Tab-separated table of C-alpha atoms in Angstrom:
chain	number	residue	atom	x	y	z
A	1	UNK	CA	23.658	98.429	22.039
A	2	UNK	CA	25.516	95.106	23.287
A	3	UNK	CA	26.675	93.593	26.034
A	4	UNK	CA	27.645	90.862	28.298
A	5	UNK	CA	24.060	91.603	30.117
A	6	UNK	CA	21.814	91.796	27.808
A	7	UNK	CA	19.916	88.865	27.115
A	8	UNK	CA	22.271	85.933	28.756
A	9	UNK	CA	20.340	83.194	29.987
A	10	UNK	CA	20.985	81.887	33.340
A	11	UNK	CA	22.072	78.877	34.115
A	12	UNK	CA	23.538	77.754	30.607
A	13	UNK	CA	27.216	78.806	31.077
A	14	UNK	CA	28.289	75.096	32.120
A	15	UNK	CA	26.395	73.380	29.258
A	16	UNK	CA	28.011	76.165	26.615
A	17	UNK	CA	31.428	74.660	28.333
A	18	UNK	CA	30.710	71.680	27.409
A	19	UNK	CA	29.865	72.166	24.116
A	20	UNK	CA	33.420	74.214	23.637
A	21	UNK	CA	35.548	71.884	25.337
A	22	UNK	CA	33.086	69.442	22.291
A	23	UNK	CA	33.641	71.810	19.180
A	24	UNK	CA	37.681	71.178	20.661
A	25	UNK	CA	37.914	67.745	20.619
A	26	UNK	CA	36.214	67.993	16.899
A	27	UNK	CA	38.458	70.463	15.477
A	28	UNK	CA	41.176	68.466	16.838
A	29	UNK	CA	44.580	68.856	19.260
A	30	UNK	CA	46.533	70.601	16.635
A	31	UNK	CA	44.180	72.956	15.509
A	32	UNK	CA	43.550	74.218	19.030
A	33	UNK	CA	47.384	74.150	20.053
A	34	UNK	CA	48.639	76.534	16.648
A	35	UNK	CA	45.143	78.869	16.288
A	36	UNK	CA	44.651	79.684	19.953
A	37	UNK	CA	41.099	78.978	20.030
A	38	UNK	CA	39.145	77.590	23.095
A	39	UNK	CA	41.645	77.222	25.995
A	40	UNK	CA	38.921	79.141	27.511
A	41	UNK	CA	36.661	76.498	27.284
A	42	UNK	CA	38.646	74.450	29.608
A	43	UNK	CA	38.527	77.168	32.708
A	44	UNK	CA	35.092	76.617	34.104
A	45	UNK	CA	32.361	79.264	33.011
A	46	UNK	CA	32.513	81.557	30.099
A	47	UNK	CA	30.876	84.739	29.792
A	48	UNK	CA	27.329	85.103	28.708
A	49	UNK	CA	26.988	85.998	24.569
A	50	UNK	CA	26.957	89.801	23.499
A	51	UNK	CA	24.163	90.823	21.709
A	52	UNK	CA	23.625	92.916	18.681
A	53	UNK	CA	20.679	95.194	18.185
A	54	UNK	CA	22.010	96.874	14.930
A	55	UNK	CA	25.181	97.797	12.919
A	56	UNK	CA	26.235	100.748	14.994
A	57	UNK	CA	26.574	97.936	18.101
A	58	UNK	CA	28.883	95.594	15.406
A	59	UNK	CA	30.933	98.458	14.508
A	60	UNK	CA	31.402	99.359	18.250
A	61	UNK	CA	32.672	96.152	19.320
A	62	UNK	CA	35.127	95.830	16.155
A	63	UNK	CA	36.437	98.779	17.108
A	64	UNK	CA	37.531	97.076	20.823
A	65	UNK	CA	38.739	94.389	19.056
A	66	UNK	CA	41.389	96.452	16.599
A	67	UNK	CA	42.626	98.314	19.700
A	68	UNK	CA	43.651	94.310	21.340
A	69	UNK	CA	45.267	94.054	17.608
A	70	UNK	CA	46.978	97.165	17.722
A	71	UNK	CA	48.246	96.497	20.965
A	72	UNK	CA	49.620	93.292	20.393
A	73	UNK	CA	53.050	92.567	18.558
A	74	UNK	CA	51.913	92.776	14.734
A	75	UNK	CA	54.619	89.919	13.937
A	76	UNK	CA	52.233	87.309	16.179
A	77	UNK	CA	48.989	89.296	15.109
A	78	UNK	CA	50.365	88.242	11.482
A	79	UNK	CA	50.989	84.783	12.000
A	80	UNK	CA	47.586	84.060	13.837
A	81	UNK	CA	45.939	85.959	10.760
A	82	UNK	CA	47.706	83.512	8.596
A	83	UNK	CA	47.405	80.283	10.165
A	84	UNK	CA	50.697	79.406	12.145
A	85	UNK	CA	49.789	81.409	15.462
A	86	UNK	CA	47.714	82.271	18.189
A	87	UNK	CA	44.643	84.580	18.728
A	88	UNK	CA	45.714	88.152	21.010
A	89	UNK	CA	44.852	86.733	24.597
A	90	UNK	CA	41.946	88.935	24.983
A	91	UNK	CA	40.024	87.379	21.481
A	92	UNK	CA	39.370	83.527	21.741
A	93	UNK	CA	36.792	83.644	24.314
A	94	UNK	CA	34.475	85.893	22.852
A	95	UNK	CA	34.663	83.907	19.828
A	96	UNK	CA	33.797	80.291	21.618
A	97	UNK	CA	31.483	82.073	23.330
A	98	UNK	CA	29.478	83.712	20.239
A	99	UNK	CA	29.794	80.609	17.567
A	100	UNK	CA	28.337	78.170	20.395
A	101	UNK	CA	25.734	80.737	21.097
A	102	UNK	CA	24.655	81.039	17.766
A	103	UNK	CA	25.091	77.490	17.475
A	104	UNK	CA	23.092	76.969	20.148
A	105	UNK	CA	20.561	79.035	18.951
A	106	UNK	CA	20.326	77.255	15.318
A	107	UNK	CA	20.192	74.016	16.557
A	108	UNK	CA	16.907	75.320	18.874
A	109	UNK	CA	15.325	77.744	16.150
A	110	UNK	CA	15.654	74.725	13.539
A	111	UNK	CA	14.892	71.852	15.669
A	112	UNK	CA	18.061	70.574	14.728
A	113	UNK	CA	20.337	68.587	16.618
A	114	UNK	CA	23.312	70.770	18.100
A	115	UNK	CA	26.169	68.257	17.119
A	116	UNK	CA	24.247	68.936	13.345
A	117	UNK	CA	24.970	72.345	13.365
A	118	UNK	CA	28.356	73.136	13.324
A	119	UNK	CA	30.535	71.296	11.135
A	120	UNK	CA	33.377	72.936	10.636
A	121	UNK	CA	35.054	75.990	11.853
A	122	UNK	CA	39.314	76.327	12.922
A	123	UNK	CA	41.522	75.291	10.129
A	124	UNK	CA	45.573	75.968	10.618
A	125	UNK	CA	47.286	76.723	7.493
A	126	UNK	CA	48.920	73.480	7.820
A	127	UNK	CA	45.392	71.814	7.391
A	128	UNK	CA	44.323	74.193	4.984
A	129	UNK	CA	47.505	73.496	2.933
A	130	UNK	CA	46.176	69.816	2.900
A	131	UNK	CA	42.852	70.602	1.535
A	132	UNK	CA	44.706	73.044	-1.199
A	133	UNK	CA	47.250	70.260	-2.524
A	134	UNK	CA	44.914	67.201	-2.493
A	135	UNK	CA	42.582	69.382	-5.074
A	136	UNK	CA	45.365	71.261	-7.145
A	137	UNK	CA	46.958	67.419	-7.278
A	138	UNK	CA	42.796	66.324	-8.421
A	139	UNK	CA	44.077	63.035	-6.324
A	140	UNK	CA	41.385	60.618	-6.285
A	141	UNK	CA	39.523	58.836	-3.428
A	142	UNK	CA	41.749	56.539	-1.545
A	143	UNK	CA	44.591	57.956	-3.129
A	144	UNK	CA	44.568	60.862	-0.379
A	145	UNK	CA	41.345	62.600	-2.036
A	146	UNK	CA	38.189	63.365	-0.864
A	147	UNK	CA	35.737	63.031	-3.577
A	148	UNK	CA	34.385	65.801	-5.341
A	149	UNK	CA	34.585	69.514	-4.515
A	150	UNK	CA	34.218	72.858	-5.441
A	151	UNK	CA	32.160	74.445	-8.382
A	152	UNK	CA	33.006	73.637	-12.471
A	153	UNK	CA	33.432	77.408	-13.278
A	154	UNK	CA	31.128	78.486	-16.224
A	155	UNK	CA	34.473	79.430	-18.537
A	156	UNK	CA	36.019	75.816	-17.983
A	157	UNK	CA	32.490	74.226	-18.559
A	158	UNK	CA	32.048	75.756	-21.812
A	159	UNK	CA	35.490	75.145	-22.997
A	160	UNK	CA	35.080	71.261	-22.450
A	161	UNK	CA	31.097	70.442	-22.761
A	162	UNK	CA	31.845	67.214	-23.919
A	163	UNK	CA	33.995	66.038	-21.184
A	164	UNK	CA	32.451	68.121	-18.022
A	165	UNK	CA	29.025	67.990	-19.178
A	166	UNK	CA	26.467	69.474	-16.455
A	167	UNK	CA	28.027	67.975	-13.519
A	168	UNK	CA	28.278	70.757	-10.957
A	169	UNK	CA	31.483	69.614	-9.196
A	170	UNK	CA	34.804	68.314	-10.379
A	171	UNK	CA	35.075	64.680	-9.819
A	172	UNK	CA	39.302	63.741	-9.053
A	173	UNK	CA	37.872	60.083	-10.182
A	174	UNK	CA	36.342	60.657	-13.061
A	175	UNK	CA	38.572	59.896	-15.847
A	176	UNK	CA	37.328	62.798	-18.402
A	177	UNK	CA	37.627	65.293	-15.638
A	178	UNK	CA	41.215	64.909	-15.239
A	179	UNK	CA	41.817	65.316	-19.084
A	180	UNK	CA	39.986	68.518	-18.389
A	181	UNK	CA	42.161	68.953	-15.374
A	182	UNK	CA	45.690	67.802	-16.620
A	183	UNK	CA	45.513	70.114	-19.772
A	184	UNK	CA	44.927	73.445	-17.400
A	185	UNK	CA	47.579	75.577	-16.462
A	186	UNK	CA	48.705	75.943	-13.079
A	187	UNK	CA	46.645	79.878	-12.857
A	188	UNK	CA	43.742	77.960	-14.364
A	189	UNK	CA	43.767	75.489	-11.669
A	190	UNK	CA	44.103	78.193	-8.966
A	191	UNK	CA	40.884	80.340	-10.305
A	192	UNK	CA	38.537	76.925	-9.874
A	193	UNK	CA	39.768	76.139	-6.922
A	194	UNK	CA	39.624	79.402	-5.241
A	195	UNK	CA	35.897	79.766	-6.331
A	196	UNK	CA	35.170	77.587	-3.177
A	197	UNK	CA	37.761	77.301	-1.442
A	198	UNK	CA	41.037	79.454	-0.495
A	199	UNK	CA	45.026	78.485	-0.039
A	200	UNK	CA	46.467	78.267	3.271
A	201	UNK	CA	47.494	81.617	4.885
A	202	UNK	CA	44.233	83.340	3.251
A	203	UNK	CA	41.607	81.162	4.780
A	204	UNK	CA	39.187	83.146	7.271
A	205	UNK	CA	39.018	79.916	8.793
A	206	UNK	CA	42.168	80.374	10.509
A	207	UNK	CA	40.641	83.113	12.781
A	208	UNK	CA	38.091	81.295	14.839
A	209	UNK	CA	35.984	83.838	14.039
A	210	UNK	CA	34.500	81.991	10.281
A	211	UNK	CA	32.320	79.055	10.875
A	212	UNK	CA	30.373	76.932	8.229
A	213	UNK	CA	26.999	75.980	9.280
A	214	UNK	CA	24.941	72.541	8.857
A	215	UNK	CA	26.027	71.679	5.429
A	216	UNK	CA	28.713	72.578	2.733
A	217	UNK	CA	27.055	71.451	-0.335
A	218	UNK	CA	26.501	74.210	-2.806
A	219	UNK	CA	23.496	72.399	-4.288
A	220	UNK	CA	21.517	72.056	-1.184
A	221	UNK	CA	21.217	75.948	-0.357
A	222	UNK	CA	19.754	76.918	-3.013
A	223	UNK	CA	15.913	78.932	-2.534
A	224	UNK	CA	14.273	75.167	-3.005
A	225	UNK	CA	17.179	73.218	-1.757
A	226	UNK	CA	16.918	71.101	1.814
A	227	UNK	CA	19.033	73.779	3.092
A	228	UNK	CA	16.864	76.683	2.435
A	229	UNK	CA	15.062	76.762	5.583
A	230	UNK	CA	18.612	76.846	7.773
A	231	UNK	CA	19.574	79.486	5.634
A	232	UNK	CA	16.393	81.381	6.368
A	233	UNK	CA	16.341	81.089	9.836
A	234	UNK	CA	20.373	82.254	9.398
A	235	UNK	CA	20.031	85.712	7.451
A	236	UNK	CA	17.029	86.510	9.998
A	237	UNK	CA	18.660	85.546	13.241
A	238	UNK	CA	22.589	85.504	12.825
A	239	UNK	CA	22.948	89.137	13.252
A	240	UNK	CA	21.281	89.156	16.591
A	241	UNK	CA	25.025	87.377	17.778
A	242	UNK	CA	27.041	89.562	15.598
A	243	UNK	CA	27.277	87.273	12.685
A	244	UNK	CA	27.286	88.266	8.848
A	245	UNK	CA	27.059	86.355	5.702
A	246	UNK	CA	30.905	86.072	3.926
A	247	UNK	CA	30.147	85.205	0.941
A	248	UNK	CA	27.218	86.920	-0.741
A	249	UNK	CA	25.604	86.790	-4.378
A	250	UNK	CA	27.488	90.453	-4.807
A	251	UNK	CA	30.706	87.791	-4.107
A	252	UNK	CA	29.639	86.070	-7.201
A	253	UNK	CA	29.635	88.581	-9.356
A	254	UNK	CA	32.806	90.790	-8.637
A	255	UNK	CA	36.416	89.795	-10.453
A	256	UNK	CA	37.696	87.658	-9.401
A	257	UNK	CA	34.818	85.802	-8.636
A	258	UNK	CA	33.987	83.698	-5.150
A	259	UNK	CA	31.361	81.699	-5.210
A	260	UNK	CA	28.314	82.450	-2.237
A	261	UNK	CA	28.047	80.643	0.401
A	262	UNK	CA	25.229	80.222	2.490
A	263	UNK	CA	26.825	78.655	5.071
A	264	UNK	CA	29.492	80.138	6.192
A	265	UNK	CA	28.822	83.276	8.570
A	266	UNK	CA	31.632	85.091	10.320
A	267	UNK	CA	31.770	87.458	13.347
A	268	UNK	CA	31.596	90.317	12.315
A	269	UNK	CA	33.569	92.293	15.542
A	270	UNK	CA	36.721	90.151	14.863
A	271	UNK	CA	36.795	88.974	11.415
A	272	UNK	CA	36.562	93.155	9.969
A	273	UNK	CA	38.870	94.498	12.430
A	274	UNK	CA	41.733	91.777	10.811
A	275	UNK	CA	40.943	93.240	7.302
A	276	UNK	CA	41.391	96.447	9.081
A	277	UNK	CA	44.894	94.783	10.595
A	278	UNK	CA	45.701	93.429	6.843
A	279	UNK	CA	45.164	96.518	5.230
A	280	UNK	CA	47.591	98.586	7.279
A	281	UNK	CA	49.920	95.357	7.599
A	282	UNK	CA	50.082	94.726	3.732
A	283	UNK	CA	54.385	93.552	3.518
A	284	UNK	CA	54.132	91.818	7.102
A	285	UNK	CA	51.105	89.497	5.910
A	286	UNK	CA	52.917	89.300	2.002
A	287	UNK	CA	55.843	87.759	3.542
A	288	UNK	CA	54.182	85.200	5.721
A	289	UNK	CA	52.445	83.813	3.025
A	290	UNK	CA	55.760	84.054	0.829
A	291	UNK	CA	56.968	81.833	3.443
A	292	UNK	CA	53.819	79.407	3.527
A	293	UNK	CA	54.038	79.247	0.067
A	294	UNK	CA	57.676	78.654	-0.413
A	295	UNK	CA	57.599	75.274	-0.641
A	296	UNK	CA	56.037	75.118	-4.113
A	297	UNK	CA	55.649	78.444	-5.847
A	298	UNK	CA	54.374	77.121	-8.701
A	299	UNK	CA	50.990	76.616	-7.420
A	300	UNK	CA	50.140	79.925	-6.045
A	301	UNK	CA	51.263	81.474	-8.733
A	302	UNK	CA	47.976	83.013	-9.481
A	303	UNK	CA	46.459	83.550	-5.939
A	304	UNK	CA	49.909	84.686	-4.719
A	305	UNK	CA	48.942	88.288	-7.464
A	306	UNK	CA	45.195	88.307	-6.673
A	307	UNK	CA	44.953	87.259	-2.498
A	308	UNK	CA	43.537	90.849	-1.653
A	309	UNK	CA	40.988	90.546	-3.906
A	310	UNK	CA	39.830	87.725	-2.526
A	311	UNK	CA	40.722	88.568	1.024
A	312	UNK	CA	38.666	91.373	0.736
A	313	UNK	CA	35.772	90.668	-1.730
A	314	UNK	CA	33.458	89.674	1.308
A	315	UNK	CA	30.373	91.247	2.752
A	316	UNK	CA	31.169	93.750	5.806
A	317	UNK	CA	28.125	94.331	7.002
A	318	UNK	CA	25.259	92.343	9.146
A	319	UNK	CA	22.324	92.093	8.296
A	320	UNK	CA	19.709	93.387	10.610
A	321	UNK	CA	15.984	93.140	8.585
């Protein structure tokens, strides 16, 4: 079972306010004005967090939530789903309210300190379209890069040894890594890119619903890495606020490919009934990211044949003990 009433603490609706109206001001004016998320925030007290005793409860509540998305005109459903709109009316309370719980909850369970916890959660597809070009461009830092990112894909490693060597991330400013990087086609770019990171329009990020948690580092969440213990305390605890793990180890091993991720946890309620939208929705989400996309072609060539695949390789269910 879950509900608004069942195990809300009194008393802490202003501070979890606060600490919306905070996670706004980080995720910045634009991202709140095109995804719809935390106007709510703004209005005085939000509603206490729902709580999840078990799958059946998850499955309950998604089901709510794809009756608001049925309801609603599929053409703005669509363009919330892929990062130019806003969230159904009914939606981006309950998901302030359940990220800053869980949030909330980390930061106490860890002994971490809240602003720590949460470091990144709504992306538009405008942003996300940033992040996309500045790695499929490998531009390098202070040239409108950001340093290193992603994962060197096993196939691309053993294909250059010299030049890659065992560095686990591709470096824009290392000079042998853009020989590597130059010489690849514009599908080969796409598939090492998209083992960490997604194009704009596909993100889960554009929801509200996706959130990454203290640190995006591959190499610190692994079982002996200084993540290990967050990541603990998540798979034990996350579920209790209707959270799953997105990326799994079974993500890592299915075709194509996406890398796990310890880090980033979605809400369950929301983020399955969109698949359950996109599914049923296929040409109306097809041609907003034909859209998105039009403005280069060339480099989404690959992800443009393979985004359900990678829309819907995720985990879909919580995970309860």
């Amino acid at each position: 079972m879950q509900g608004t009433n069942d195990g809300s603490v009194p008393g802490r609706h202003r501070r979890r306010s606060r600490r919306g109206f905070l996670l706004l001001a980080t995720a910045g004016a634009g991202a709140v004005g095109t995804a719809g998320i935390g106007w709510s925030a703004f209005g005085g007290e939000t509603p206490p967090p729902r709580l999840f005793h078990s799958q059946r409860g998850v499955d309950r509540r998604q089901r709510a939530i794809t009756a608001v998305l049925n309801a609603a005109d599929p053409a703005a459903v669509a363009a919330w789903i892929t990062g130019t709109g806003t969230a159904p009316d009914a939606i981006p309370a309950e998901l302030d309210t359940q990220v800053n719980a869980l949030a909330d909850a980390a930061a106490t369970g860890t002994g971490t300190d809240r602003d720590a916890v949460l470091v990144s959660r709504v992306r538009t597809a405008a942003t996300q379209r940033t992040i996309w070009d500045r790695k499929y461009d490998f531009l390098r830092t202070g040239s409108g890069g950001a340093g290193t990112f992603g994962v060197i894909t096993d196939e691309t490693r053993a294909k250059y040894p010299a030049e890659l060597g065992s560095d686990p991330q591709w470096d824009p400013d290392k000079d042998s890594h853009r020989t590597v990087w130059e010489s690849m086609t514009p599908d080969e770019r796409q598939i090492e890119i998209l083992r960490t990171s997604t194009a704009p329009g596909v993100s889960r990020h554009h929801l509200g619903s996706d959130a990454d948690f203290f640190d995006t580092t591959p190499q610190n969440w692994t079982d002996d890495g200084p993540q290990a213990a967050h990541y603990t305390w998540l798979r034990a605890n996350a579920a209790r606020y209707g959270f799953l793990q997105t990326y799994t180890a079974e993500s890592a091993q299915a075709s194509p490919a996406i890398s796990q991720e310890r880090w980033h946890w979605s809400y369950a309620p929301v983020a399955q009934a969109v698949l359950g939208f996109v599914r049923a929705n296929d040409d109306l989400i097809v041609g907003a990211l034909d859209q998105l996309w039009s403005y280069d072609p060339a480099r989404f060539t690959y992800i443009r044949a393979n985004w359900r695949n990678y829309m819907f390789h995720v985990n879909e269910k919580a995970y309860f003990g």
